[in-house]
Coordinates of C-alpha atoms and ligand atoms in Angstrom, one line a residue:
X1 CA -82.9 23.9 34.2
X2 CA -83.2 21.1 36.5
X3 CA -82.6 18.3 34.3
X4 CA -79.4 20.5 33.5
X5 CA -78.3 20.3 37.3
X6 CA -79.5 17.0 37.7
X7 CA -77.1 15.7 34.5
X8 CA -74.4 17.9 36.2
X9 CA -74.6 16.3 39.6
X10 CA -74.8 13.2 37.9
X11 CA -71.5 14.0 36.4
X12 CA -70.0 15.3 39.4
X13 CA -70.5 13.2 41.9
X14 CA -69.7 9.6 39.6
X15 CA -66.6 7.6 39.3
X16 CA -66.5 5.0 36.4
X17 CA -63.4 2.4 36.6
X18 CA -62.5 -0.3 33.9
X19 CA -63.8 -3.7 34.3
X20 CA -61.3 -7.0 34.6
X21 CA -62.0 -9.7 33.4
X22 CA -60.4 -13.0 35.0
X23 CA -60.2 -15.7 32.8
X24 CA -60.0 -19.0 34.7
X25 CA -58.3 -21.0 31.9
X26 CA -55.1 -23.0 31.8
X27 CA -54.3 -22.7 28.4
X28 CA -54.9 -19.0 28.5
X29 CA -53.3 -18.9 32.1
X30 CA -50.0 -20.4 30.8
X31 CA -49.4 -17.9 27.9
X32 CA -49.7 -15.2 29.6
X33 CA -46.7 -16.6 32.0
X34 CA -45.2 -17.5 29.5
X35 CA -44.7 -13.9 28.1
X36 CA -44.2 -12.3 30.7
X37 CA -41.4 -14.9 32.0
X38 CA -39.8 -14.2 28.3
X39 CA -39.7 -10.0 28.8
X40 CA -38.4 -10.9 32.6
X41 CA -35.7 -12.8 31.1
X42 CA -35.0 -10.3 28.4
X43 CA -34.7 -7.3 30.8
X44 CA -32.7 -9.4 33.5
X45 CA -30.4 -11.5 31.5
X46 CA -29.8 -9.2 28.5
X47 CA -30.6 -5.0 29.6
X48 CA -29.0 -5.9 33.3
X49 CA -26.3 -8.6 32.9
X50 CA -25.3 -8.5 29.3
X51 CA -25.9 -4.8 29.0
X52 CA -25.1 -3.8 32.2
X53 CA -27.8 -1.6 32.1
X54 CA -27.5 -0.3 35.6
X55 CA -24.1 1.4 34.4
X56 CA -23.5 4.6 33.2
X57 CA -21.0 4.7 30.2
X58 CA -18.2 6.8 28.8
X59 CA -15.7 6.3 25.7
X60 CA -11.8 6.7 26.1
X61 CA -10.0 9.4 25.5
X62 CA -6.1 8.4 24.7
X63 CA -2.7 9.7 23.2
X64 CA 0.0 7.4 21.9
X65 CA 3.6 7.8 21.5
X66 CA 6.1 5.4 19.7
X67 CA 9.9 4.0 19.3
X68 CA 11.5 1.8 17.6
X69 CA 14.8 0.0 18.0
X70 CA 16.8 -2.0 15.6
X71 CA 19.6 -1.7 13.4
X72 CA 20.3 -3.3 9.9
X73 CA 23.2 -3.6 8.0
X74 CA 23.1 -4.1 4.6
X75 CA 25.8 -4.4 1.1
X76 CA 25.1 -3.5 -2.1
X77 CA 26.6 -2.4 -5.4
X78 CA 25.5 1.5 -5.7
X79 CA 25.6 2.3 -1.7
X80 CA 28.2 -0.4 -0.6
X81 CA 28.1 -1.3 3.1
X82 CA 25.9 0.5 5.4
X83 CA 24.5 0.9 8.6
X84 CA 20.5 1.6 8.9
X85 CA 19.2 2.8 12.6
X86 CA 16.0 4.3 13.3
X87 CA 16.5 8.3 12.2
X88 CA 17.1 6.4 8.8
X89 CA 14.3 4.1 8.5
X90 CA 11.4 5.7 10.3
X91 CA 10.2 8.3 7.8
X92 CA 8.9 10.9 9.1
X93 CA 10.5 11.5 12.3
X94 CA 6.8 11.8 14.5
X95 CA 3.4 10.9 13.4
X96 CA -0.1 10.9 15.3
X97 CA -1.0 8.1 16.4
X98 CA 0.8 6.2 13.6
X99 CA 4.5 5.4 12.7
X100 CA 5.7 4.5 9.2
X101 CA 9.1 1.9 9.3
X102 CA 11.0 1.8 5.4
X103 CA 11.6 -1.9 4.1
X104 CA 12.8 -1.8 0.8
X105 CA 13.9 1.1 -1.2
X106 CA 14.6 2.4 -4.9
X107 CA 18.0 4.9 -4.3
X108 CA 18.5 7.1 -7.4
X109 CA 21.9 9.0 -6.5
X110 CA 23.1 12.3 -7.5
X111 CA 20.6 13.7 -9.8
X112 CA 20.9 16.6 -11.3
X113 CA 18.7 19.3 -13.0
X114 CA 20.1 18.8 -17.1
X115 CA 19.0 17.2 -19.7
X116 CA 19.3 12.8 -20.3
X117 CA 18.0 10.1 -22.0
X118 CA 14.0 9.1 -20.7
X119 CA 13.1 5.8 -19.6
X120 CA 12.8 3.2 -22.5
X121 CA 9.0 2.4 -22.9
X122 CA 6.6 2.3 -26.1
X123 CA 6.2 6.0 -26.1
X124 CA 9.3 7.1 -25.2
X125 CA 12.0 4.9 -27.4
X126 CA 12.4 6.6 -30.6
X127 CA 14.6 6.0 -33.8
X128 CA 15.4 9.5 -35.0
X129 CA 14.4 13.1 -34.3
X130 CA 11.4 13.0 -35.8
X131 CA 9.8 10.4 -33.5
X132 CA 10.4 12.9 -31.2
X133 CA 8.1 16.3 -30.0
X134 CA 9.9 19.5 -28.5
X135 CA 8.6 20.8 -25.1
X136 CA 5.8 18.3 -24.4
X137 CA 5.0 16.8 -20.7
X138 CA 4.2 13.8 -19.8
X139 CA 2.5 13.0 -16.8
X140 CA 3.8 9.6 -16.3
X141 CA 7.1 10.7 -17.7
X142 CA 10.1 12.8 -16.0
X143 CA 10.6 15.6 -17.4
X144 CA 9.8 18.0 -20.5
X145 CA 10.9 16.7 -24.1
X146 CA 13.5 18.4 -25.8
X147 CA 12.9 16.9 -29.1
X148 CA 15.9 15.0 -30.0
X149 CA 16.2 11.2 -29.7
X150 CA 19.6 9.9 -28.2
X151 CA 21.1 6.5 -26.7
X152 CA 19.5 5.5 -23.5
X153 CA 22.5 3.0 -23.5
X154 CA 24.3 0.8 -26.2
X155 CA 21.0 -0.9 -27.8
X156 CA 18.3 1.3 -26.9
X157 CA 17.6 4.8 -28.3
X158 CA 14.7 7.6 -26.0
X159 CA 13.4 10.3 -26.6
X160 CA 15.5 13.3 -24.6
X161 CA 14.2 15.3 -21.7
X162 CA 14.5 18.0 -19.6
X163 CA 15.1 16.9 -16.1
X164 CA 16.5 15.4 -12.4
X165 CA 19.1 13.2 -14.3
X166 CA 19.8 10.3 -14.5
X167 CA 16.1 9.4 -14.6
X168 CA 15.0 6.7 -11.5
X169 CA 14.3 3.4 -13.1
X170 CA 11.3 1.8 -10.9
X171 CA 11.3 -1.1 -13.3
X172 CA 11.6 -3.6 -10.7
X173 CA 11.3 -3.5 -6.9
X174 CA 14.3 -5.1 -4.8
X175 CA 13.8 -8.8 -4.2
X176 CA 14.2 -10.1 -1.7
X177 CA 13.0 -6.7 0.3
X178 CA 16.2 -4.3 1.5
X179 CA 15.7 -4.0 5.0
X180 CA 14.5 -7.2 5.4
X181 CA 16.2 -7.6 9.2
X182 CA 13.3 -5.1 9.9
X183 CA 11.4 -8.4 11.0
X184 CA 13.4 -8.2 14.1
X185 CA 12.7 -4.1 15.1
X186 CA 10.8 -3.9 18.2
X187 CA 8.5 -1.2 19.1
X188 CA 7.3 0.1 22.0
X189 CA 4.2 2.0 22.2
X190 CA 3.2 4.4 25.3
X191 CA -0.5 4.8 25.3
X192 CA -2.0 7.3 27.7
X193 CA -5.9 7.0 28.5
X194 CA -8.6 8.8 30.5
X195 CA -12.5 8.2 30.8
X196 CA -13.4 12.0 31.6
X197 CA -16.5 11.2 33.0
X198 CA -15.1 8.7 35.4
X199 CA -12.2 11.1 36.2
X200 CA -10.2 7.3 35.1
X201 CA -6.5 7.3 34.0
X202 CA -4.3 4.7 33.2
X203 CA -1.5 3.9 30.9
X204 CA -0.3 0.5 28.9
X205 CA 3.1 0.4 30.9
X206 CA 1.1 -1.0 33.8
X207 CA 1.9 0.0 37.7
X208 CA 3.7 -3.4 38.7
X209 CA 6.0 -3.6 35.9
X210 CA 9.5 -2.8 36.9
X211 CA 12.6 -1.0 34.5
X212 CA 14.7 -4.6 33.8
X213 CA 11.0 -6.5 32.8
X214 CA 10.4 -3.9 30.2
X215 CA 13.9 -3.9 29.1
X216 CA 13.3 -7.6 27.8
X217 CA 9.8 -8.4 27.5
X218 CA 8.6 -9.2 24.4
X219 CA 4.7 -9.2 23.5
X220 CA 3.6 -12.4 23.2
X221 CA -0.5 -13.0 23.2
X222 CA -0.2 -16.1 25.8
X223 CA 2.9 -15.5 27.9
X224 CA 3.1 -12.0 27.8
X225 CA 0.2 -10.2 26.8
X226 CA 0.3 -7.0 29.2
X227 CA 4.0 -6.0 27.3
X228 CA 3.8 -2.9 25.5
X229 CA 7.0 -3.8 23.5
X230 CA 6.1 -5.5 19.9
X231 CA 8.2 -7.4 17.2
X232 CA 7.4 -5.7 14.1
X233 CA 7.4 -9.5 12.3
X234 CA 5.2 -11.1 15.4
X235 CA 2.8 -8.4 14.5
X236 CA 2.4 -8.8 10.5
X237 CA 2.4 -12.4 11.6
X238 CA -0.4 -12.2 14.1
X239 CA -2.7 -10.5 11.1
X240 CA -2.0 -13.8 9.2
X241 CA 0.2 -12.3 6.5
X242 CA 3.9 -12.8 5.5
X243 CA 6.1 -10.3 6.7
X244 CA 9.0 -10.7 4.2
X245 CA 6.2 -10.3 1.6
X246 CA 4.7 -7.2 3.1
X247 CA 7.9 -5.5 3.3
X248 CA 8.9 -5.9 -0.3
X249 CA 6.2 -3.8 -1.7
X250 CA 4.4 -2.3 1.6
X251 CA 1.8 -2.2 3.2
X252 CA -0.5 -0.9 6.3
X253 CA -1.3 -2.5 9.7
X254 CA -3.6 -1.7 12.4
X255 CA -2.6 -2.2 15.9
X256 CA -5.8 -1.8 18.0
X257 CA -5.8 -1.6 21.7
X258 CA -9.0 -2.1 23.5
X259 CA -9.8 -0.7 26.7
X260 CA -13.3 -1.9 27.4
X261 CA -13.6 -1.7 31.1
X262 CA -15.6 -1.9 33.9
X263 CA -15.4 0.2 36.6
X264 CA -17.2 -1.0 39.7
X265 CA -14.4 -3.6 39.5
X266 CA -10.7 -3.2 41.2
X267 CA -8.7 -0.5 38.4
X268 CA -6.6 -3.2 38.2
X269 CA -9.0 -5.1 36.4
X270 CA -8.4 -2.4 33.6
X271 CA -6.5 -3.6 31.0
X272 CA -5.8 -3.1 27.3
X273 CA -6.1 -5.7 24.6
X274 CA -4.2 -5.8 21.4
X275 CA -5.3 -7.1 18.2
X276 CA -3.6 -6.7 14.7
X277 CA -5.1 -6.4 11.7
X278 CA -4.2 -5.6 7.5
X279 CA -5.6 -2.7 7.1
X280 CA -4.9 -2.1 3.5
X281 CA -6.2 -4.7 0.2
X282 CA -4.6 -7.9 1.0
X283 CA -6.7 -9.9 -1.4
X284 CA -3.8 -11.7 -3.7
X285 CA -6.6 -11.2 -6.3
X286 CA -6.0 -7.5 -6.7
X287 CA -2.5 -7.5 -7.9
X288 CA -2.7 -4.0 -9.7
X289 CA -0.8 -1.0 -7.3
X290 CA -0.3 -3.4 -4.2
X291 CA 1.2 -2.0 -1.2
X292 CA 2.4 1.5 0.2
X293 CA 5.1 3.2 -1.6
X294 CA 5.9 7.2 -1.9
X295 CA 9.0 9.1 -2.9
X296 CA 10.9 12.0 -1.2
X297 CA 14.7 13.2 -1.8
X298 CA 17.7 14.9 0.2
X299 CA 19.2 17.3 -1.5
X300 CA 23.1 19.2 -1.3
X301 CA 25.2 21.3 -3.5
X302 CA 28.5 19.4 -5.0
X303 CA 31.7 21.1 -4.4
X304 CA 31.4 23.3 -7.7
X305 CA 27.9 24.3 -6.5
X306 CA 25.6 22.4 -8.1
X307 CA 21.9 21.8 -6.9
X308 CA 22.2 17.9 -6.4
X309 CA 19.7 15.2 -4.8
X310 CA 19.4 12.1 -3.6
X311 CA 15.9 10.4 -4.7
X312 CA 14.6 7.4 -2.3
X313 CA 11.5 5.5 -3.8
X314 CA 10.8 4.5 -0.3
X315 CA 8.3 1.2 0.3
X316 CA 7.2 0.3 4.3
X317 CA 4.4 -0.5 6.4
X318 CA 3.0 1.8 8.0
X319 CA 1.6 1.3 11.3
X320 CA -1.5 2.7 12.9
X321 CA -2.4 2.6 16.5
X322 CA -6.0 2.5 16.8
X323 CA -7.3 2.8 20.5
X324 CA -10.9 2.0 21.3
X325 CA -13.2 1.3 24.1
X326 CA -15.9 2.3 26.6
X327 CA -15.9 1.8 30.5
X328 CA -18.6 1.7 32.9
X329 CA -19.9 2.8 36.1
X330 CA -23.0 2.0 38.3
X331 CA -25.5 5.1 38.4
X332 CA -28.6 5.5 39.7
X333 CA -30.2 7.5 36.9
X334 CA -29.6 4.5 33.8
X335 CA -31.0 1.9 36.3
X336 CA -34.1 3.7 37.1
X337 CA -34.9 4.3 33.1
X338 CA -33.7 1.0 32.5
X339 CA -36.2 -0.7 35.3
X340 CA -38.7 1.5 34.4
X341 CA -38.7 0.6 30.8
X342 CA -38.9 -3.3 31.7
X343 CA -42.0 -2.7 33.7
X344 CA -43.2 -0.7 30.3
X345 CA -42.8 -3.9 28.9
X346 CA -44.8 -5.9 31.1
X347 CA -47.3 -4.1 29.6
X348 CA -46.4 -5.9 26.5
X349 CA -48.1 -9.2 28.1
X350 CA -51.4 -8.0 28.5
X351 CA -51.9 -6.7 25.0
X352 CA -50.1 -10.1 23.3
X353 CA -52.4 -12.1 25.4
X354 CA -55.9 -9.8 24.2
X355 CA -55.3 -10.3 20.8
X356 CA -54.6 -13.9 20.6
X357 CA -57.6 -14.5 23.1
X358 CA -60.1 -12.1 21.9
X359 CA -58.9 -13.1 18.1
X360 CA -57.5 -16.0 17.6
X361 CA -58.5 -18.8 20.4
X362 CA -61.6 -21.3 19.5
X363 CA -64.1 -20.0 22.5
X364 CA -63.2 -16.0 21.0
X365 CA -66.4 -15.0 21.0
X366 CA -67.5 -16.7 24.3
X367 CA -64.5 -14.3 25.8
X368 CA -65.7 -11.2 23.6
X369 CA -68.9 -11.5 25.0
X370 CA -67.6 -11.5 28.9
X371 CA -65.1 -8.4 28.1
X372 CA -67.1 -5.9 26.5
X373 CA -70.8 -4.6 27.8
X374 CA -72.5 -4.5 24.6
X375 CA -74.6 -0.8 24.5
X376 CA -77.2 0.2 21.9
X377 CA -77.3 3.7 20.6
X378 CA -78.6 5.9 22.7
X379 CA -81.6 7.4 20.4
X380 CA -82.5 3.8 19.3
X381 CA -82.5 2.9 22.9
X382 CA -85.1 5.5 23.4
X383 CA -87.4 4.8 20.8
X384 CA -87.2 1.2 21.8
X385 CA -88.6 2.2 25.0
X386 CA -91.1 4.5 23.6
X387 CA -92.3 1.3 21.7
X388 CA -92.3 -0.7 24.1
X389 CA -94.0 1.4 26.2
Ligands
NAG1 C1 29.7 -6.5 0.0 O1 29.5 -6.9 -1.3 C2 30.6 -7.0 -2.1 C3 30.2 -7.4 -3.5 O2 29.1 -6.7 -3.9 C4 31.6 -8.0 -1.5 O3 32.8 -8.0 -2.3 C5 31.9 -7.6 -0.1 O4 32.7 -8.6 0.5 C6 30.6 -7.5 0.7 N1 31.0 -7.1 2.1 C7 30.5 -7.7 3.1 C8 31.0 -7.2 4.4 O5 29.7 -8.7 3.0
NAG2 C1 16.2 -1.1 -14.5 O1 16.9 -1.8 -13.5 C2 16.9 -3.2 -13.6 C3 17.6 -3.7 -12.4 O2 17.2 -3.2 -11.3 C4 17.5 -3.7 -14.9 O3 17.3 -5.1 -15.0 C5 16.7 -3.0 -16.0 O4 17.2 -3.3 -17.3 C6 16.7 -1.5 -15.9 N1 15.9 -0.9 -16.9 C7 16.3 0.0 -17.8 C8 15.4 0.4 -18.8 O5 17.5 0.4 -17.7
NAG3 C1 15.5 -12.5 13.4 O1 16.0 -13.1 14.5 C2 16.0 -14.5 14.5 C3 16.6 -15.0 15.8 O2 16.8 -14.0 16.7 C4 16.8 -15.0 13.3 O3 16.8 -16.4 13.3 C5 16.3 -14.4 12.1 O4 17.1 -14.8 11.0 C6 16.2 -12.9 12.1 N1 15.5 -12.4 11.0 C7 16.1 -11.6 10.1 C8 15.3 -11.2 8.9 O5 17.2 -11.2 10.2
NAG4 C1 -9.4 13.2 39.4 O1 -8.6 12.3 40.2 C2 -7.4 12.8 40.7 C3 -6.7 11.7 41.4 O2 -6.8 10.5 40.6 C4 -7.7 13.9 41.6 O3 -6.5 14.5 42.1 C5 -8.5 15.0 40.9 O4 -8.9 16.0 41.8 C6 -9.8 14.4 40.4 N1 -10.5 15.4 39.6 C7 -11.8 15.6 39.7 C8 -12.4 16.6 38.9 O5 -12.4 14.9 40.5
NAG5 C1 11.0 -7.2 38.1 O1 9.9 -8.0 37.9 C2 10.2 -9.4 37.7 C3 8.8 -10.1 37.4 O2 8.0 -9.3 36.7 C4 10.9 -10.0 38.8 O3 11.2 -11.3 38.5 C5 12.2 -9.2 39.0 O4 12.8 -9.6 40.2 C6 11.9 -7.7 39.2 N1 13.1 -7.0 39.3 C7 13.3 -6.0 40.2 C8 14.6 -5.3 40.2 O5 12.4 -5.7 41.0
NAG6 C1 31.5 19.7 -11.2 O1 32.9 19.4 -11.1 C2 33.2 18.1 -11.7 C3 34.7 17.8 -11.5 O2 35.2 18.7 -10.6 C4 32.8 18.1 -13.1 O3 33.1 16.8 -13.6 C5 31.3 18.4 -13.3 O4 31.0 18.4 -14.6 C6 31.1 19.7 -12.6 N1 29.7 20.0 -12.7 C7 29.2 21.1 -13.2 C8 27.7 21.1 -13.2 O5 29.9 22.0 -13.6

């Protein structure tokens, strides 16, 4: 009982505290400076400058409307002279984020539901009935077979089929590309963009720009980098590709606008950045299906009532706006983690500089013997005394 109280007190009433051990050495002396010099660095020059890790961040939030302006006029044999403005070029009339401009174009007029001669290919050209099925369908083909084999024209001999007649011919795509004056359409683009957390708002049409400058600037990357109005060549052109090549056969681009901010600046420090890219293969390797191409059709009744259409193979690039960026604020919260993780790391020192001297330095053992109090078990301990006694 009273060696029980007497252990207790002994317990009570103690304070034990870790021993330090100073090690007067240069060598030793310098490393450890040395690392802690490197985590400084680290947490100043790259969490706190670079990083800006005092700053809270948020990521935009933006809308984007389009328009384009440009007329063509173009002459040829099956549409004769025409004039081409925007309600016939940009297909469809409104997109997200995205706008879709027609270069080039196969027209297949006034096609009706009957039955005509298919397109002459291996499979299709035929030298009497017999080469010929009844009622199969083709996916590739245009319409169902009817089994009889007729002229195509005055050398060539298809099967017939069931279809929208006279059957488009795709064979080749117009060269050099239809709307080629396209180059010279400019568009404006009105992006709209908000930091919720920051309760920031600001548009691309910046506040000092005036009616008659954004009637006649033109984006430029050097002289006029802050216009929201675009040449649709400048912009193929700024990706590095060829814009007469790109509108034969079609193609999309991405216009990206950056908005990375900082917002313990001025707002009018806030300002977007445009980049252009290819979005789609542009390797010339990869010749198989290249570009952007899809079909549609108007359609009307002829005077005796006929269902009749119009069939546009259409080919265009396609243009997506793609708006990106983060802005950031000073806040108290992200600057006390942040300096409180880069003491953490202070930390770091001491254990870097135990292991190499308690491991790896010549006099190791000298400095293991003056850190730790070496302790013998505790029964041995006693029956040494016993012994000795
Ligand atoms: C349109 O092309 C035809 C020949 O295809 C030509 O006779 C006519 O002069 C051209 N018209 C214009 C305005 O170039
Ligand atoms: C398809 O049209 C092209 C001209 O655009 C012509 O050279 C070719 O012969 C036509 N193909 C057929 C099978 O009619
Ligand atoms: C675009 O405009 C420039 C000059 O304004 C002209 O030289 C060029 O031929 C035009 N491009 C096309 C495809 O019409
Ligand atoms: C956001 O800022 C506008 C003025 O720029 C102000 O009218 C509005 O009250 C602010 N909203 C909030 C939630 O602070
Ligand atoms: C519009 O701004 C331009 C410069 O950006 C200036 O030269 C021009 O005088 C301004 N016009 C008006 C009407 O303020
Ligand atoms: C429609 O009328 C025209 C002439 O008026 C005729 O050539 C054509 O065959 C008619 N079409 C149909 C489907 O009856």
């Amino acid at each position: 009982m009273a060696a029980c109280s007497a252990s207790l007190s002994s317990f009570f009433f103690e304070y034990d505290t870790p021993r330090i051990v100073l090690i007067r050495s240069r060598k030793v002396g310098l490393m450890n400076r040395g690392v802690q010099l490197l985590i400084l660095a680290y947490v100043i020059g790259w969490v706190f400058v670079w990083e800006k890790g005092y700053q809270e961040m948020d990521s935009v939030v933006s809308s984007s409307t389009t328009k384009v302006k440009g007329v063509a006029l173009t002459n040829t044999s099956d549409l004769g002279l025409r004039i081409w403005d925007v309600a016939d070029y940009v297909i469809p009339a409104q997109q997200e984020n995205a706008l879709f401009i027609m270069t080039n174009m196969i027209a297949t007029l006034n096609q009706r539901q009957s039955t005509c001669a298919e397109l002459p290919s291996a499979e299709t050209k035929c030298k009497s009935d017999d080469d010929c099925s009844s009622g199969s369908i083709d996916v590739h083909g245009s319409g169902v077979t009817t089994g009889r084999c007729i002229n195509y024209n005055a050398h060539v001999k298809t099967c017939e089929v069931m279809a929208w007649c006279p059957v488009e011919n795709d064979t080749y795509v117009p060269r050099p590309a239809f709307l080629k004056a396209a180059e010279n359409f400019t568009l404006l683009i009105k992006n709209h963009i908000w930091y919720p957390k920051f309760n920031f708002t600001k548009r691309n049409i910046l506040p000092n720009t005036n009616a008659t400058y954004l009637k006649s600037c033109i984006y430029d990357a050097k002289t006029n980098p802050y216009c929201p109005i675009f040449r649709l060549g400048q912009i193929v052109e700024s990706a590095g590709q060829n814009f007469q090549q790109m509108a034969m056969e079609g193609g999309i681009m991405g216009i990206q606008i950056n908005w990375n901010c900082n917002l313990d600046l001025a707002a009018s420090h806030c300002l977007p950045k445009y980049s252009f890219l290819r979005l789609d293969n542009q390797d010339s390797s990869h010749t198989v299906a290249p570009g952007y191409n899809f079909r549609f059709a108007k359609y009307y009744k002829d005077p005796n009532g006929t269902e009749a259409r119009t069939l546009i193979k259409a080919y265009g690039i396609r243009f997506d706006i793609i708006v990106f960026g983060k802005a950031g604020k000073f806040d108290i919260i992200p600057t006390m983690i942040n300096i409180g993780s880069g003491l953490a790391l202070l930390g770091v020192a001491t254990v870097l500089c135990d292991i190499i001297v308690l491991y790896f330095m010549k006099k190791r053992f000298y400095y293991r013997e003056k850190k730790y109090k070496y302790v013998e078990d505790y029964e041995q301990r006693l029956t040494g005394e016993s012994r000795t006694e």
